[in-house]
């Protein structure tokens, strides 16, 4: 890597040697120490956190801000320009600190508890079964992203929020633009405006004619403005389907590329819970990490991180840290590994609010997929699977399979 005397720049997905492993530069930096200097795209110096324990400390420490006003991304990504370096959009709690983050998250927590998610399981099972049945009629070949990985989380989040699934082409297009690394500032701003307009109108409609869904509860609860309801809806709708779709598509690719592990899961569906944790750890689709900035000087692993400096917490590197996941080799996929404690969903106050829902969808989808198609295999060589190197959430664009 280059970028200045002995100060690295952040690698991109194109620097990967293998599709499921983070760029080797991250492991090399972690081996030298859990915290290191990093040169950001505009030339300023910040920090990169690669060690698991150090990452947990940063993410749990309220002295490290998640405010969009302080956020800087570690790779060139012009699509963030309209949103970073300025106050957060209404409802976008991921870009806020307490107390604003706390107030908004408190309105959502009851909808994303483990208990409530378990109650959704029968409906998710039906959605998965329906899509697998449609896939079975496709004459032995399909794109698994189109057939399963994308539509299942899209339909689930639509039903939870109260968003008409018939509108999926529009919101999927806008979401994809927002998460594209090469999206221009104008393209990202236009996509956000379209998404916000759609959710604002829907929030107003739900206020007039509420249903049994999250947007209706927020719109009629009296705690949030229409702008905040729309912003929360846009955040949950876009991130809620993109991230899980990425995990399902990339997870299926990983399992098909490790047939021994896929066979273990097919033979013992009770392994699904642990298998999902290992896939989350092993794949870690937030491949550029999480941006933070200290509100005051903080000493971390012997380094003084000054107030206002840019910090990137590399979840990918932390989840492969041999100091935490040493047995077996952290670079090996092992569905029986005790993978709890991974940081795929982040950690601390900003830990992903939809993590229970994502886990449930994956726990249901993977065993059902291999039970319905026991002869499932890749329909192209692994090198021909188009990887999501151009997105903020790593994954696959398509996954051609045959059975």
mmCIF file of C-alpha atoms in Angstrom:
data_model
loop_
_atom_site.group_PDB
_atom_site.id
_atom_site.type_symbol
_atom_site.label_atom_id
_atom_site.label_comp_id
_atom_site.label_asym_id
_atom_site.label_seq_id
_atom_site.Cartn_x
_atom_site.Cartn_y
_atom_site.Cartn_z
ATOM 1 C CA UNK A 1 0.000 0.000 0.000
ATOM 2 C CA UNK A 2 1.021 3.606 -0.492
ATOM 3 C CA UNK A 3 -0.129 7.029 0.632
ATOM 4 C CA UNK A 4 2.838 8.582 2.406
ATOM 5 C CA UNK A 5 5.954 7.608 4.307
ATOM 6 C CA UNK A 6 5.144 4.420 6.212
ATOM 7 C CA UNK A 7 1.473 5.443 6.555
ATOM 8 C CA UNK A 8 -0.878 3.067 4.725
ATOM 9 C CA UNK A 9 -4.109 3.801 2.955
ATOM 10 C CA UNK A 10 -7.100 1.537 3.441
ATOM 11 C CA UNK A 11 -7.255 -1.409 1.008
ATOM 12 C CA UNK A 12 -10.346 -1.938 -1.106
ATOM 13 C CA UNK A 13 -12.205 -5.134 -1.933
ATOM 14 C CA UNK A 14 -10.207 -5.326 -5.153
ATOM 15 C CA UNK A 15 -7.115 -5.906 -2.992
ATOM 16 C CA UNK A 16 -8.484 -9.245 -1.797
ATOM 17 C CA UNK A 17 -6.467 -12.332 -2.702
ATOM 18 C CA UNK A 18 -9.473 -14.601 -2.146
ATOM 19 C CA UNK A 19 -13.182 -13.756 -2.278
ATOM 20 C CA UNK A 20 -13.991 -14.547 1.358
ATOM 21 C CA UNK A 21 -10.876 -13.158 3.032
ATOM 22 C CA UNK A 22 -10.248 -9.494 3.856
ATOM 23 C CA UNK A 23 -7.344 -7.859 2.004
ATOM 24 C CA UNK A 24 -4.091 -9.303 3.394
ATOM 25 C CA UNK A 25 -2.851 -5.793 4.195
ATOM 26 C CA UNK A 26 -5.323 -5.669 7.095
ATOM 27 C CA UNK A 27 -3.841 -8.797 8.660
ATOM 28 C CA UNK A 28 -0.336 -7.394 8.178
ATOM 29 C CA UNK A 29 -1.304 -4.180 9.965
ATOM 30 C CA UNK A 30 -2.996 -6.091 12.786
ATOM 31 C CA UNK A 31 0.128 -8.216 13.250
ATOM 32 C CA UNK A 32 2.126 -5.029 13.877
ATOM 33 C CA UNK A 33 -0.376 -3.792 16.446
ATOM 34 C CA UNK A 34 -4.134 -3.457 17.030
ATOM 35 C CA UNK A 35 -4.102 0.302 16.323
ATOM 36 C CA UNK A 36 -2.182 1.991 13.517
ATOM 37 C CA UNK A 37 -2.034 5.224 11.572
ATOM 38 C CA UNK A 38 -4.104 5.467 8.383
ATOM 39 C CA UNK A 39 -3.997 7.996 5.568
ATOM 40 C CA UNK A 40 -7.471 8.991 4.387
ATOM 41 C CA UNK A 41 -8.353 9.756 0.755
ATOM 42 C CA UNK A 42 -8.081 13.525 1.227
ATOM 43 C CA UNK A 43 -4.566 13.090 2.651
ATOM 44 C CA UNK A 44 -5.239 13.685 6.326
ATOM 45 C CA UNK A 45 -3.995 11.238 8.945
ATOM 46 C CA UNK A 46 -6.306 9.228 11.157
ATOM 47 C CA UNK A 47 -6.377 5.819 12.749
ATOM 48 C CA UNK A 48 -7.240 2.221 11.869
ATOM 49 C CA UNK A 49 -8.306 -0.249 14.564
ATOM 50 C CA UNK A 50 -7.741 -3.880 13.575
ATOM 51 C CA UNK A 51 -7.592 -5.772 16.883
ATOM 52 C CA UNK A 52 -10.752 -7.362 18.278
ATOM 53 C CA UNK A 53 -10.435 -6.104 21.849
ATOM 54 C CA UNK A 54 -9.449 -2.594 20.766
ATOM 55 C CA UNK A 55 -12.406 -2.519 18.350
ATOM 56 C CA UNK A 56 -14.820 -3.494 21.141
ATOM 57 C CA UNK A 57 -13.416 -0.770 23.354
ATOM 58 C CA UNK A 58 -13.867 1.929 20.729
ATOM 59 C CA UNK A 59 -17.393 0.861 19.795
ATOM 60 C CA UNK A 60 -18.499 0.690 23.443
ATOM 61 C CA UNK A 61 -16.924 4.004 24.478
ATOM 62 C CA UNK A 62 -19.286 7.022 24.314
ATOM 63 C CA UNK A 63 -16.238 9.268 23.920
ATOM 64 C CA UNK A 64 -16.068 8.020 20.327
ATOM 65 C CA UNK A 65 -18.711 9.819 18.297
ATOM 66 C CA UNK A 66 -20.821 8.345 15.495
ATOM 67 C CA UNK A 67 -22.039 11.793 14.452
ATOM 68 C CA UNK A 68 -22.194 12.376 10.710
ATOM 69 C CA UNK A 69 -20.624 15.788 11.297
ATOM 70 C CA UNK A 70 -17.353 14.069 12.240
ATOM 71 C CA UNK A 71 -17.485 10.992 10.004
ATOM 72 C CA UNK A 72 -14.869 10.413 7.314
ATOM 73 C CA UNK A 73 -14.746 7.281 5.152
ATOM 74 C CA UNK A 74 -11.411 5.479 4.670
ATOM 75 C CA UNK A 75 -11.808 4.991 0.900
ATOM 76 C CA UNK A 76 -12.731 7.398 -1.873
ATOM 77 C CA UNK A 77 -16.527 7.468 -1.837
ATOM 78 C CA UNK A 78 -18.053 10.672 -3.223
ATOM 79 C CA UNK A 79 -21.579 9.452 -2.518
ATOM 80 C CA UNK A 80 -21.097 10.238 1.179
ATOM 81 C CA UNK A 81 -20.304 13.908 0.475
ATOM 82 C CA UNK A 82 -23.928 15.112 0.768
ATOM 83 C CA UNK A 83 -24.322 13.434 4.171
ATOM 84 C CA UNK A 84 -21.017 13.454 6.061
ATOM 85 C CA UNK A 85 -19.488 16.582 7.573
ATOM 86 C CA UNK A 86 -22.939 17.988 8.361
ATOM 87 C CA UNK A 87 -25.840 17.232 10.743
ATOM 88 C CA UNK A 88 -27.573 13.890 10.332
ATOM 89 C CA UNK A 89 -30.688 13.614 8.232
ATOM 90 C CA UNK A 90 -33.899 13.388 10.305
ATOM 91 C CA UNK A 91 -34.378 9.859 11.623
ATOM 92 C CA UNK A 92 -30.942 8.560 10.587
ATOM 93 C CA UNK A 93 -29.984 7.438 14.071
ATOM 94 C CA UNK A 94 -26.815 5.652 12.876
ATOM 95 C CA UNK A 95 -25.348 9.113 12.298
ATOM 96 C CA UNK A 96 -26.229 10.483 15.744
ATOM 97 C CA UNK A 97 -24.936 10.381 19.311
ATOM 98 C CA UNK A 98 -26.953 10.412 22.529
ATOM 99 C CA UNK A 99 -29.411 11.813 23.391
ATOM 100 C CA UNK A 100 -30.831 11.996 19.852
ATOM 101 C CA UNK A 101 -29.715 8.461 19.002
ATOM 102 C CA UNK A 102 -31.122 7.148 22.300
ATOM 103 C CA UNK A 103 -34.519 8.790 21.730
ATOM 104 C CA UNK A 104 -34.930 7.358 18.234
ATOM 105 C CA UNK A 105 -33.600 3.907 19.065
ATOM 106 C CA UNK A 106 -35.987 3.717 22.018
ATOM 107 C CA UNK A 107 -38.921 4.047 19.616
ATOM 108 C CA UNK A 108 -37.715 1.021 17.636
ATOM 109 C CA UNK A 109 -36.338 -1.460 20.151
ATOM 110 C CA UNK A 110 -39.630 -3.170 20.910
ATOM 111 C CA UNK A 111 -40.031 -4.103 17.253
ATOM 112 C CA UNK A 112 -36.654 -5.811 17.003
ATOM 113 C CA UNK A 113 -36.362 -7.854 20.191
ATOM 114 C CA UNK A 114 -35.387 -11.516 20.024
ATOM 115 C CA UNK A 115 -38.853 -12.434 21.291
ATOM 116 C CA UNK A 116 -40.690 -10.457 18.633
ATOM 117 C CA UNK A 117 -38.407 -11.800 15.939
ATOM 118 C CA UNK A 118 -39.119 -15.369 17.044
ATOM 119 C CA UNK A 119 -42.794 -14.612 16.590
ATOM 120 C CA UNK A 120 -42.056 -13.662 12.978
ATOM 121 C CA UNK A 121 -40.295 -16.963 12.285
ATOM 122 C CA UNK A 122 -43.325 -18.857 10.904
ATOM 123 C CA UNK A 123 -43.990 -16.079 8.408
ATOM 124 C CA UNK A 124 -40.312 -15.981 7.389
ATOM 125 C CA UNK A 125 -40.362 -19.773 6.956
ATOM 126 C CA UNK A 126 -43.356 -19.415 4.639
ATOM 127 C CA UNK A 127 -41.698 -16.662 2.610
ATOM 128 C CA UNK A 128 -38.545 -18.769 2.205
ATOM 129 C CA UNK A 129 -40.545 -21.876 1.279
ATOM 130 C CA UNK A 130 -42.570 -19.943 -1.298
ATOM 131 C CA UNK A 131 -39.453 -18.598 -2.994
ATOM 132 C CA UNK A 132 -37.758 -21.986 -2.995
ATOM 133 C CA UNK A 133 -40.849 -23.478 -4.613
ATOM 134 C CA UNK A 134 -40.743 -20.869 -7.375
ATOM 135 C CA UNK A 135 -37.039 -21.519 -7.796
ATOM 136 C CA UNK A 136 -37.656 -25.257 -8.125
ATOM 137 C CA UNK A 137 -39.683 -24.589 -11.277
ATOM 138 C CA UNK A 138 -36.745 -22.911 -13.040
ATOM 139 C CA UNK A 139 -35.469 -26.003 -14.869
ATOM 140 C CA UNK A 140 -32.436 -26.693 -12.727
ATOM 141 C CA UNK A 141 -30.661 -23.317 -12.917
ATOM 142 C CA UNK A 142 -31.170 -19.990 -11.161
ATOM 143 C CA UNK A 143 -29.511 -16.854 -9.893
ATOM 144 C CA UNK A 144 -29.732 -17.354 -6.141
ATOM 145 C CA UNK A 145 -29.552 -13.614 -5.477
ATOM 146 C CA UNK A 146 -32.586 -12.942 -7.654
ATOM 147 C CA UNK A 147 -34.457 -16.059 -6.539
ATOM 148 C CA UNK A 148 -33.840 -15.970 -2.774
ATOM 149 C CA UNK A 149 -31.183 -13.722 -1.256
ATOM 150 C CA UNK A 150 -32.674 -10.388 -2.330
ATOM 151 C CA UNK A 151 -36.451 -10.981 -2.332
ATOM 152 C CA UNK A 152 -36.680 -12.702 1.073
ATOM 153 C CA UNK A 153 -35.252 -9.867 3.220
ATOM 154 C CA UNK A 154 -36.959 -7.293 0.996
ATOM 155 C CA UNK A 155 -40.377 -8.842 1.571
ATOM 156 C CA UNK A 156 -39.742 -9.370 5.296
ATOM 157 C CA UNK A 157 -38.713 -5.759 5.924
ATOM 158 C CA UNK A 158 -41.588 -4.491 3.760
ATOM 159 C CA UNK A 159 -44.124 -6.424 5.817
ATOM 160 C CA UNK A 160 -42.564 -5.291 9.092
ATOM 161 C CA UNK A 161 -42.479 -1.630 8.075
ATOM 162 C CA UNK A 162 -45.756 -1.570 6.163
ATOM 163 C CA UNK A 163 -44.134 -0.726 2.812
ATOM 164 C CA UNK A 164 -45.917 -2.059 -0.296
ATOM 165 C CA UNK A 165 -43.704 -4.781 -1.758
ATOM 166 C CA UNK A 166 -44.892 -3.723 -5.213
ATOM 167 C CA UNK A 167 -42.645 -0.665 -4.798
ATOM 168 C CA UNK A 168 -39.499 -2.798 -4.457
ATOM 169 C CA UNK A 169 -37.990 -1.928 -7.849
ATOM 170 C CA UNK A 170 -37.867 1.739 -6.895
ATOM 171 C CA UNK A 171 -36.503 1.434 -3.354
ATOM 172 C CA UNK A 172 -34.046 -1.302 -4.316
ATOM 173 C CA UNK A 173 -32.678 0.927 -7.071
ATOM 174 C CA UNK A 174 -32.309 3.905 -4.738
ATOM 175 C CA UNK A 175 -30.732 1.792 -2.000
ATOM 176 C CA UNK A 176 -28.273 0.255 -4.437
ATOM 177 C CA UNK A 177 -27.217 3.738 -5.536
ATOM 178 C CA UNK A 178 -26.653 4.878 -1.959
ATOM 179 C CA UNK A 179 -24.432 1.887 -1.242
ATOM 180 C CA UNK A 180 -22.458 2.075 -4.487
ATOM 181 C CA UNK A 181 -18.890 3.171 -3.789
ATOM 182 C CA UNK A 182 -18.556 4.924 -7.132
ATOM 183 C CA UNK A 183 -21.869 6.783 -6.920
ATOM 184 C CA UNK A 184 -21.374 10.505 -7.428
ATOM 185 C CA UNK A 185 -22.532 13.023 -4.856
ATOM 186 C CA UNK A 186 -25.337 14.054 -7.213
ATOM 187 C CA UNK A 187 -26.470 10.464 -7.767
ATOM 188 C CA UNK A 188 -26.492 9.704 -4.039
ATOM 189 C CA UNK A 189 -28.331 12.906 -3.184
ATOM 190 C CA UNK A 190 -30.966 12.190 -5.858
ATOM 191 C CA UNK A 191 -31.439 8.614 -4.629
ATOM 192 C CA UNK A 192 -31.833 9.812 -1.050
ATOM 193 C CA UNK A 193 -34.336 12.468 -2.138
ATOM 194 C CA UNK A 194 -36.416 9.857 -3.967
ATOM 195 C CA UNK A 195 -36.321 7.461 -1.037
ATOM 196 C CA UNK A 196 -37.212 10.240 1.404
ATOM 197 C CA UNK A 197 -40.094 11.444 -0.776
ATOM 198 C CA UNK A 198 -41.502 7.918 -1.009
ATOM 199 C CA UNK A 199 -41.273 7.309 2.743
ATOM 200 C CA UNK A 200 -42.610 10.771 3.634
ATOM 201 C CA UNK A 201 -45.748 10.203 1.591
ATOM 202 C CA UNK A 202 -46.133 6.729 3.071
ATOM 203 C CA UNK A 203 -45.689 8.068 6.624
ATOM 204 C CA UNK A 204 -48.403 10.651 6.010
ATOM 205 C CA UNK A 205 -50.688 7.954 4.645
ATOM 206 C CA UNK A 206 -50.037 5.705 7.661
ATOM 207 C CA UNK A 207 -50.840 8.626 9.966
ATOM 208 C CA UNK A 208 -54.232 8.980 8.275
ATOM 209 C CA UNK A 209 -54.927 5.258 7.873
ATOM 210 C CA UNK A 210 -52.699 3.238 10.237
ATOM 211 C CA UNK A 211 -52.151 -0.490 9.987
ATOM 212 C CA UNK A 212 -50.443 -3.128 12.126
ATOM 213 C CA UNK A 213 -46.911 -2.187 11.145
ATOM 214 C CA UNK A 214 -43.902 -0.241 12.359
ATOM 215 C CA UNK A 215 -44.385 2.868 10.236
ATOM 216 C CA UNK A 216 -47.974 3.165 11.436
ATOM 217 C CA UNK A 217 -46.871 2.842 15.068
ATOM 218 C CA UNK A 218 -44.235 5.538 14.620
ATOM 219 C CA UNK A 219 -46.514 7.826 12.637
ATOM 220 C CA UNK A 220 -49.339 7.692 15.181
ATOM 221 C CA UNK A 221 -47.234 7.470 18.338
ATOM 222 C CA UNK A 222 -46.835 11.212 18.695
ATOM 223 C CA UNK A 223 -43.120 11.044 19.511
ATOM 224 C CA UNK A 224 -41.603 11.551 16.066
ATOM 225 C CA UNK A 225 -42.143 14.117 13.342
ATOM 226 C CA UNK A 226 -43.165 13.020 9.861
ATOM 227 C CA UNK A 227 -39.608 13.776 8.699
ATOM 228 C CA UNK A 228 -38.175 11.519 11.419
ATOM 229 C CA UNK A 229 -40.610 8.703 10.633
ATOM 230 C CA UNK A 230 -39.647 8.908 6.973
ATOM 231 C CA UNK A 231 -35.933 8.954 7.812
ATOM 232 C CA UNK A 232 -36.171 5.967 10.132
ATOM 233 C CA UNK A 233 -38.193 4.155 7.481
ATOM 234 C CA UNK A 234 -35.657 4.939 4.770
ATOM 235 C CA UNK A 235 -32.787 3.726 6.959
ATOM 236 C CA UNK A 236 -34.499 0.472 7.966
ATOM 237 C CA UNK A 237 -35.808 -0.225 4.475
ATOM 238 C CA UNK A 238 -32.506 0.322 2.683
ATOM 239 C CA UNK A 239 -30.062 -1.169 5.179
ATOM 240 C CA UNK A 240 -32.578 -3.773 6.323
ATOM 241 C CA UNK A 241 -32.740 -5.545 2.992
ATOM 242 C CA UNK A 242 -29.291 -4.756 1.525
ATOM 243 C CA UNK A 243 -27.253 -6.142 4.418
ATOM 244 C CA UNK A 244 -29.205 -9.364 4.852
ATOM 245 C CA UNK A 245 -29.327 -9.937 1.094
ATOM 246 C CA UNK A 246 -25.557 -9.565 1.054
ATOM 247 C CA UNK A 247 -25.152 -12.023 3.912
ATOM 248 C CA UNK A 248 -27.461 -14.578 2.297
ATOM 249 C CA UNK A 249 -25.842 -14.352 -1.129
ATOM 250 C CA UNK A 250 -22.248 -14.325 0.064
ATOM 251 C CA UNK A 251 -23.022 -16.954 2.704
ATOM 252 C CA UNK A 252 -24.465 -19.313 0.114
ATOM 253 C CA UNK A 253 -21.390 -18.734 -2.087
ATOM 254 C CA UNK A 254 -19.121 -19.551 0.866
ATOM 255 C CA UNK A 255 -21.022 -22.730 1.708
ATOM 256 C CA UNK A 256 -21.024 -23.910 -1.919
ATOM 257 C CA UNK A 257 -17.284 -23.233 -2.012
ATOM 258 C CA UNK A 258 -16.801 -25.294 1.167
ATOM 259 C CA UNK A 259 -18.849 -28.405 0.356
ATOM 260 C CA UNK A 260 -17.757 -30.180 3.531
ATOM 261 C CA UNK A 261 -19.258 -27.407 5.653
ATOM 262 C CA UNK A 262 -22.408 -27.308 3.526
ATOM 263 C CA UNK A 263 -22.762 -31.066 4.018
ATOM 264 C CA UNK A 264 -22.443 -30.632 7.796
ATOM 265 C CA UNK A 265 -25.256 -28.106 7.804
ATOM 266 C CA UNK A 266 -27.460 -30.235 5.537
ATOM 267 C CA UNK A 267 -26.928 -33.278 7.751
ATOM 268 C CA UNK A 268 -27.608 -31.394 10.982
ATOM 269 C CA UNK A 269 -29.986 -28.419 10.635
ATOM 270 C CA UNK A 270 -29.671 -27.834 14.399
ATOM 271 C CA UNK A 271 -26.213 -26.483 13.580
ATOM 272 C CA UNK A 272 -27.848 -23.522 11.824
ATOM 273 C CA UNK A 273 -27.650 -21.088 14.728
ATOM 274 C CA UNK A 274 -23.944 -21.540 15.242
ATOM 275 C CA UNK A 275 -23.351 -21.751 11.490
ATOM 276 C CA UNK A 276 -24.915 -18.317 11.027
ATOM 277 C CA UNK A 277 -22.641 -16.812 13.694
ATOM 278 C CA UNK A 278 -19.590 -18.307 12.006
ATOM 279 C CA UNK A 279 -20.665 -17.081 8.568
ATOM 280 C CA UNK A 280 -21.252 -13.602 9.968
ATOM 281 C CA UNK A 281 -17.795 -13.604 11.548
ATOM 282 C CA UNK A 282 -16.021 -15.144 8.577
ATOM 283 C CA UNK A 283 -17.588 -12.946 5.907
ATOM 284 C CA UNK A 284 -18.191 -9.600 7.724
ATOM 285 C CA UNK A 285 -19.862 -7.731 4.885
ATOM 286 C CA UNK A 286 -19.158 -4.264 6.391
ATOM 287 C CA UNK A 287 -15.814 -4.468 4.647
ATOM 288 C CA UNK A 288 -14.741 -0.828 5.116
ATOM 289 C CA UNK A 289 -15.438 -0.805 8.811
ATOM 290 C CA UNK A 290 -17.184 1.688 11.054
ATOM 291 C CA UNK A 291 -16.208 5.380 11.261
ATOM 292 C CA UNK A 292 -15.811 7.045 14.640
ATOM 293 C CA UNK A 293 -14.157 10.188 16.023
ATOM 294 C CA UNK A 294 -13.053 10.872 19.626
ATOM 295 C CA UNK A 295 -14.780 13.785 21.349
ATOM 296 C CA UNK A 296 -11.747 14.192 23.602
ATOM 297 C CA UNK A 297 -8.208 12.843 23.658
ATOM 298 C CA UNK A 298 -8.300 9.077 24.301
ATOM 299 C CA UNK A 299 -5.385 6.723 24.935
ATOM 300 C CA UNK A 300 -5.895 3.412 23.131
ATOM 301 C CA UNK A 301 -3.302 0.645 23.063
ATOM 302 C CA UNK A 302 -0.562 3.128 23.915
ATOM 303 C CA UNK A 303 -1.577 5.652 21.232
ATOM 304 C CA UNK A 304 -3.159 9.030 21.947
ATOM 305 C CA UNK A 305 -6.093 9.552 19.634
ATOM 306 C CA UNK A 306 -6.758 13.278 19.568
ATOM 307 C CA UNK A 307 -10.208 14.831 19.721
ATOM 308 C CA UNK A 308 -11.680 15.153 16.241
ATOM 309 C CA UNK A 309 -9.341 12.701 14.533
ATOM 310 C CA UNK A 310 -10.785 10.144 12.135
ATOM 311 C CA UNK A 311 -10.941 6.538 13.335
ATOM 312 C CA UNK A 312 -11.963 3.533 11.261
ATOM 313 C CA UNK A 313 -12.803 0.341 13.149
ATOM 314 C CA UNK A 314 -12.111 -2.581 10.799
ATOM 315 C CA UNK A 315 -14.748 -5.185 11.646
ATOM 316 C CA UNK A 316 -13.277 -7.535 9.031
ATOM 317 C CA UNK A 317 -9.836 -7.486 10.642
ATOM 318 C CA UNK A 318 -11.227 -7.716 14.178
ATOM 319 C CA UNK A 319 -13.309 -10.769 13.271
ATOM 320 C CA UNK A 320 -10.198 -12.553 11.968
ATOM 321 C CA UNK A 321 -8.047 -11.609 14.992
ATOM 322 C CA UNK A 322 -6.187 -14.735 16.199
ATOM 323 C CA UNK A 323 -6.086 -13.214 19.684
ATOM 324 C CA UNK A 324 -9.862 -13.799 19.843
ATOM 325 C CA UNK A 325 -10.596 -16.560 17.287
ATOM 326 C CA UNK A 326 -7.507 -18.756 17.384
ATOM 327 C CA UNK A 327 -8.967 -22.252 17.558
ATOM 328 C CA UNK A 328 -9.251 -23.209 14.794
ATOM 329 C CA UNK A 329 -7.403 -20.847 12.439
ATOM 330 C CA UNK A 330 -9.503 -17.649 12.196
ATOM 331 C CA UNK A 331 -9.092 -17.643 8.406
ATOM 332 C CA UNK A 332 -10.845 -21.007 8.182
ATOM 333 C CA UNK A 333 -14.620 -21.443 7.889
ATOM 334 C CA UNK A 334 -15.735 -23.882 10.597
ATOM 335 C CA UNK A 335 -19.477 -24.012 11.287
ATOM 336 C CA UNK A 336 -18.857 -25.658 14.662
ATOM 337 C CA UNK A 337 -16.557 -22.869 15.875
ATOM 338 C CA UNK A 338 -17.701 -20.970 18.991
ATOM 339 C CA UNK A 339 -18.069 -17.729 17.020
ATOM 340 C CA UNK A 340 -19.963 -15.688 19.596
ATOM 341 C CA UNK A 341 -18.390 -12.351 20.353
ATOM 342 C CA UNK A 342 -17.859 -11.435 16.700
ATOM 343 C CA UNK A 343 -18.415 -7.831 15.677
ATOM 344 C CA UNK A 344 -20.290 -8.328 12.404
ATOM 345 C CA UNK A 345 -23.192 -6.293 13.821
ATOM 346 C CA UNK A 346 -20.936 -3.811 15.557
ATOM 347 C CA UNK A 347 -20.934 -3.384 19.326
ATOM 348 C CA UNK A 348 -22.146 -0.966 21.958
ATOM 349 C CA UNK A 349 -24.945 1.582 21.705
ATOM 350 C CA UNK A 350 -24.953 1.532 17.895
ATOM 351 C CA UNK A 351 -24.990 -2.248 17.505
ATOM 352 C CA UNK A 352 -27.257 -3.153 14.577
ATOM 353 C CA UNK A 353 -30.855 -2.911 15.745
ATOM 354 C CA UNK A 354 -31.990 -5.507 13.184
ATOM 355 C CA UNK A 355 -29.487 -8.181 14.147
ATOM 356 C CA UNK A 356 -32.080 -10.622 15.533
ATOM 357 C CA UNK A 357 -34.143 -10.326 12.366
ATOM 358 C CA UNK A 358 -31.123 -10.886 10.121
ATOM 359 C CA UNK A 359 -30.044 -13.907 12.157
ATOM 360 C CA UNK A 360 -33.525 -15.416 11.991
ATOM 361 C CA UNK A 361 -33.720 -15.006 8.216
ATOM 362 C CA UNK A 362 -30.327 -16.669 7.776
ATOM 363 C CA UNK A 363 -31.071 -19.485 10.258
ATOM 364 C CA UNK A 364 -34.219 -20.306 8.328
ATOM 365 C CA UNK A 365 -32.988 -19.775 4.768
ATOM 366 C CA UNK A 366 -29.736 -21.760 4.702
ATOM 367 C CA UNK A 367 -31.050 -25.122 6.032
ATOM 368 C CA UNK A 368 -34.204 -24.782 3.920
ATOM 369 C CA UNK A 369 -32.141 -24.104 0.797
ATOM 370 C CA UNK A 370 -29.946 -27.185 1.171
ATOM 371 C CA UNK A 371 -32.855 -29.385 2.232
ATOM 372 C CA UNK A 372 -34.904 -28.368 -0.815
ATOM 373 C CA UNK A 373 -31.929 -28.658 -3.207
ATOM 374 C CA UNK A 374 -29.543 -31.307 -1.832
ATOM 375 C CA UNK A 375 -27.594 -31.339 -5.097
ATOM 376 C CA UNK A 376 -27.125 -27.560 -5.197
ATOM 377 C CA UNK A 377 -23.837 -26.426 -6.766
ATOM 378 C CA UNK A 378 -22.306 -23.433 -8.462
ATOM 379 C CA UNK A 379 -23.248 -23.184 -12.141
ATOM 380 C CA UNK A 380 -20.055 -21.297 -13.007
ATOM 381 C CA UNK A 381 -16.461 -21.508 -11.769
ATOM 382 C CA UNK A 382 -16.016 -19.559 -8.488
ATOM 383 C CA UNK A 383 -13.810 -17.025 -10.287
ATOM 384 C CA UNK A 384 -16.758 -16.075 -12.505
ATOM 385 C CA UNK A 385 -19.099 -15.151 -9.636
ATOM 386 C CA UNK A 386 -19.392 -11.329 -9.787
ATOM 387 C CA UNK A 387 -18.351 -9.931 -6.432
ATOM 388 C CA UNK A 388 -19.780 -6.808 -4.841
ATOM 389 C CA UNK A 389 -16.454 -4.993 -4.753
ATOM 390 C CA UNK A 390 -18.163 -1.756 -5.724
ATOM 391 C CA UNK A 391 -20.560 -1.624 -2.776
ATOM 392 C CA UNK A 392 -20.370 -0.517 0.822
ATOM 393 C CA UNK A 393 -21.764 -3.908 1.812
ATOM 394 C CA UNK A 394 -19.655 -6.695 0.367
ATOM 395 C CA UNK A 395 -21.473 -9.563 -1.303
ATOM 396 C CA UNK A 396 -22.195 -10.974 -4.736
ATOM 397 C CA UNK A 397 -24.125 -9.324 -7.558
ATOM 398 C CA UNK A 398 -25.292 -12.687 -8.865
ATOM 399 C CA UNK A 399 -24.858 -16.309 -7.790
ATOM 400 C CA UNK A 400 -25.564 -18.733 -10.648
ATOM 401 C CA UNK A 401 -26.480 -22.160 -9.216
ATOM 402 C CA UNK A 402 -27.636 -25.484 -10.616
ATOM 403 C CA UNK A 403 -29.160 -28.648 -9.177
#
